Amino acid sequence: MEPKLAIRNLSKRFGDLQALEGINLEIAEHEFVCIVGPSGCGKTTLLRIIAGLETANGGEILIDGKGVRAPGADRGFVFQADSLLPWRTVWKNAVIGLEINGLVSQETREYTRSLLKLVGLEGFDHYYPAQLSGGMRQRVNLARALALNPMVLLMDEPFSALDAQTREIMQSEMLRIWRSGHKTVLFITHQIDEAVYLADRVIVLGRRPGRVKEIVSVDIPRPRELNVKRKPRFIEYVDHIWQLIENDVRDSVIEEGAHRGGRRLAGQAISQE
Ligand SMILES: Nc1ncnc2c1ncn2[C@@H]1O[C@H](COP(=O)(O)OP(=O)(O)OP(=O)(O)O)[C@@H](O)[C@H]1O
Ligand SMILES: [Mg+2]
């Protein structure tokens, strides 16, 4: 079967920095794929290229076999940074994608209303972003991406600003939305347990240059209860993935420390000489 999303030999440079090199991935329709990897390995860059917000230096992105180069309503994007418009209310932010794409109707408005309720923002329609907590703003972001009902959802650390409890609730809600909506999801996270909990497959990226290090298939039956996170099998997956990226993470921490002028980090002496 033709993959829903195919990434072929993708590469991206920023000046001297080879951010991504030779990325090849095929994602099936209705698959839930998570991407993990150390800070700076190119996760956001990869998602932005797929979204059509950034151009690659080589390779291509195919959706249903057709090349994509620009944003489209077939892909919904939830940004890592808060991207709400401060002068628009919660409601006006939630429907902006519909407005831009000329899709405002009774039906889409009702659907958006149900999404705001789903993410726990019922009654906040007239609030402005400045009146919300970081977690609430991120939930508006999520509702906004879902409002367009895109078949492919691209999510860049969508739950990172949420407290632990809200995050777990959103993880289960995310799985429910995914299952009921037959969506294909590409989801970046820093939390390895979140990746294992959500994903059919976890793509582990390495850095310098950003490349696929390993693809881990998560063979844990669905539906997954939250208590699956305490099972040995689950913990084995988390440990395995953590080991894959541990060295890369250590390198990036040391590098950041060195940039800050040379400090002792993670028990390592870092000198600038
Ligand atoms: N517009 C840009 N111009 C120059 N360099 C960039 C640009 N965007 C990203 N980079 C560089 O490309 C590399 C990958 O960045 P990217 O944001 O994709 O990483 P990431 O994996 O999402 O990191 P994080 O986990 O911290 O979000 C980094 O070294 C970053 O500095
Ligand atoms: Mg990022």
PDB file of N, CA, C and O in Angstrom, residues 16-17 30 51 77 92-94 102 106 112 123 128 138 177 193 261:
ATOM      1  N   ASP A  16      26.518  26.831   7.166  1.00  0.00           N
ATOM      2  CA  ASP A  16      27.495  25.745   7.293  1.00  0.00           C
ATOM      3  C   ASP A  16      26.920  24.528   8.009  1.00  0.00           C
ATOM      4  O   ASP A  16      27.534  23.464   8.035  1.00  0.00           O
ATOM      5  N   LEU A  17      25.764  24.714   8.629  1.00  0.00           N
ATOM      6  CA  LEU A  17      25.215  23.648   9.471  1.00  0.00           C
ATOM      7  C   LEU A  17      24.349  22.686   8.656  1.00  0.00           C
ATOM      8  O   LEU A  17      23.362  23.092   8.042  1.00  0.00           O
ATOM      9  N   HIS A  30      -3.073   6.373   8.938  1.00  0.00           N
ATOM     10  CA  HIS A  30      -3.566   6.066  10.282  1.00  0.00           C
ATOM     11  C   HIS A  30      -2.478   5.530  11.219  1.00  0.00           C
ATOM     12  O   HIS A  30      -2.787   4.863  12.208  1.00  0.00           O
ATOM     13  N   ALA A  51       5.466  20.359   6.688  1.00  0.00           N
ATOM     14  CA  ALA A  51       4.325  21.281   6.690  1.00  0.00           C
ATOM     15  C   ALA A  51       4.362  22.244   5.505  1.00  0.00           C
ATOM     16  O   ALA A  51       3.366  22.886   5.190  1.00  0.00           O
ATOM     17  N   PHE A  77      -0.812  21.705  11.733  1.00  0.00           N
ATOM     18  CA  PHE A  77       0.468  21.858  12.425  1.00  0.00           C
ATOM     19  C   PHE A  77       0.233  22.456  13.810  1.00  0.00           C
ATOM     20  O   PHE A  77      -0.418  23.482  13.941  1.00  0.00           O
ATOM     21  N   LYS A  92     -11.713  33.097  18.261  1.00  0.00           N
ATOM     22  CA  LYS A  92     -11.210  33.619  16.989  1.00  0.00           C
ATOM     23  C   LYS A  92      -9.884  32.948  16.606  1.00  0.00           C
ATOM     24  O   LYS A  92      -9.600  32.769  15.422  1.00  0.00           O
ATOM     25  N   ASN A  93      -9.079  32.593  17.600  1.00  0.00           N
ATOM     26  CA  ASN A  93      -7.856  31.843  17.300  1.00  0.00           C
ATOM     27  C   ASN A  93      -8.181  30.432  16.824  1.00  0.00           C
ATOM     28  O   ASN A  93      -7.551  29.911  15.906  1.00  0.00           O
ATOM     29  N   ALA A  94      -9.173  29.823  17.447  1.00  0.00           N
ATOM     30  CA  ALA A  94      -9.510  28.439  17.103  1.00  0.00           C
ATOM     31  C   ALA A  94     -10.027  28.317  15.671  1.00  0.00           C
ATOM     32  O   ALA A  94      -9.790  27.309  15.010  1.00  0.00           O
ATOM     33  N   GLY A 102     -11.342  29.285   4.007  1.00  0.00           N
ATOM     34  CA  GLY A 102     -12.720  29.454   3.531  1.00  0.00           C
ATOM     35  C   GLY A 102     -13.626  28.293   3.902  1.00  0.00           C
ATOM     36  O   GLY A 102     -14.466  27.862   3.113  1.00  0.00           O
ATOM     37  N   GLN A 106     -21.661  26.182   9.569  1.00  0.00           N
ATOM     38  CA  GLN A 106     -22.335  25.751  10.795  1.00  0.00           C
ATOM     39  C   GLN A 106     -21.662  24.498  11.347  1.00  0.00           C
ATOM     40  O   GLN A 106     -21.352  24.394  12.529  1.00  0.00           O
ATOM     41  N   THR A 112     -15.607  22.802  15.948  1.00  0.00           N
ATOM     42  CA  THR A 112     -14.599  23.556  16.697  1.00  0.00           C
ATOM     43  C   THR A 112     -15.038  23.732  18.150  1.00  0.00           C
ATOM     44  O   THR A 112     -14.236  23.614  19.081  1.00  0.00           O
ATOM     45  N   GLY A 123     -16.292  27.684  27.754  1.00  0.00           N
ATOM     46  CA  GLY A 123     -16.517  28.870  28.588  1.00  0.00           C
ATOM     47  C   GLY A 123     -15.404  29.905  28.480  1.00  0.00           C
ATOM     48  O   GLY A 123     -15.487  30.974  29.076  1.00  0.00           O
ATOM     49  N   TYR A 128      -8.682  36.349  25.960  1.00  0.00           N
ATOM     50  CA  TYR A 128      -7.548  36.603  25.080  1.00  0.00           C
ATOM     51  C   TYR A 128      -6.355  35.770  25.571  1.00  0.00           C
ATOM     52  O   TYR A 128      -6.287  35.440  26.755  1.00  0.00           O
ATOM     53  N   GLN A 138      -1.639  26.322  24.853  1.00  0.00           N
ATOM     54  CA  GLN A 138      -1.250  25.188  24.014  1.00  0.00           C
ATOM     55  C   GLN A 138      -2.471  24.344  23.630  1.00  0.00           C
ATOM     56  O   GLN A 138      -2.525  23.767  22.552  1.00  0.00           O
ATOM     57  N   ILE A 177      -8.781  10.864  19.846  1.00  0.00           N
ATOM     58  CA  ILE A 177      -9.013  11.656  18.625  1.00  0.00           C
ATOM     59  C   ILE A 177      -8.418  10.929  17.420  1.00  0.00           C
ATOM     60  O   ILE A 177      -9.022  10.817  16.364  1.00  0.00           O
ATOM     61  N   ASP A 193       8.834   8.494  27.453  1.00  0.00           N
ATOM     62  CA  ASP A 193       7.668   7.702  27.862  1.00  0.00           C
ATOM     63  C   ASP A 193       6.404   8.156  27.129  1.00  0.00           C
ATOM     64  O   ASP A 193       5.540   7.346  26.801  1.00  0.00           O
ATOM     65  N   GLY A 261      30.746  29.427  28.269  1.00  0.00           N
ATOM     66  CA  GLY A 261      31.996  29.902  28.841  1.00  0.00           C
ATOM     67  C   GLY A 261      32.760  28.869  29.647  1.00  0.00           C
ATOM     68  O   GLY A 261      33.694  29.212  30.350  1.00  0.00           O
TER      69      GLY A 261
END
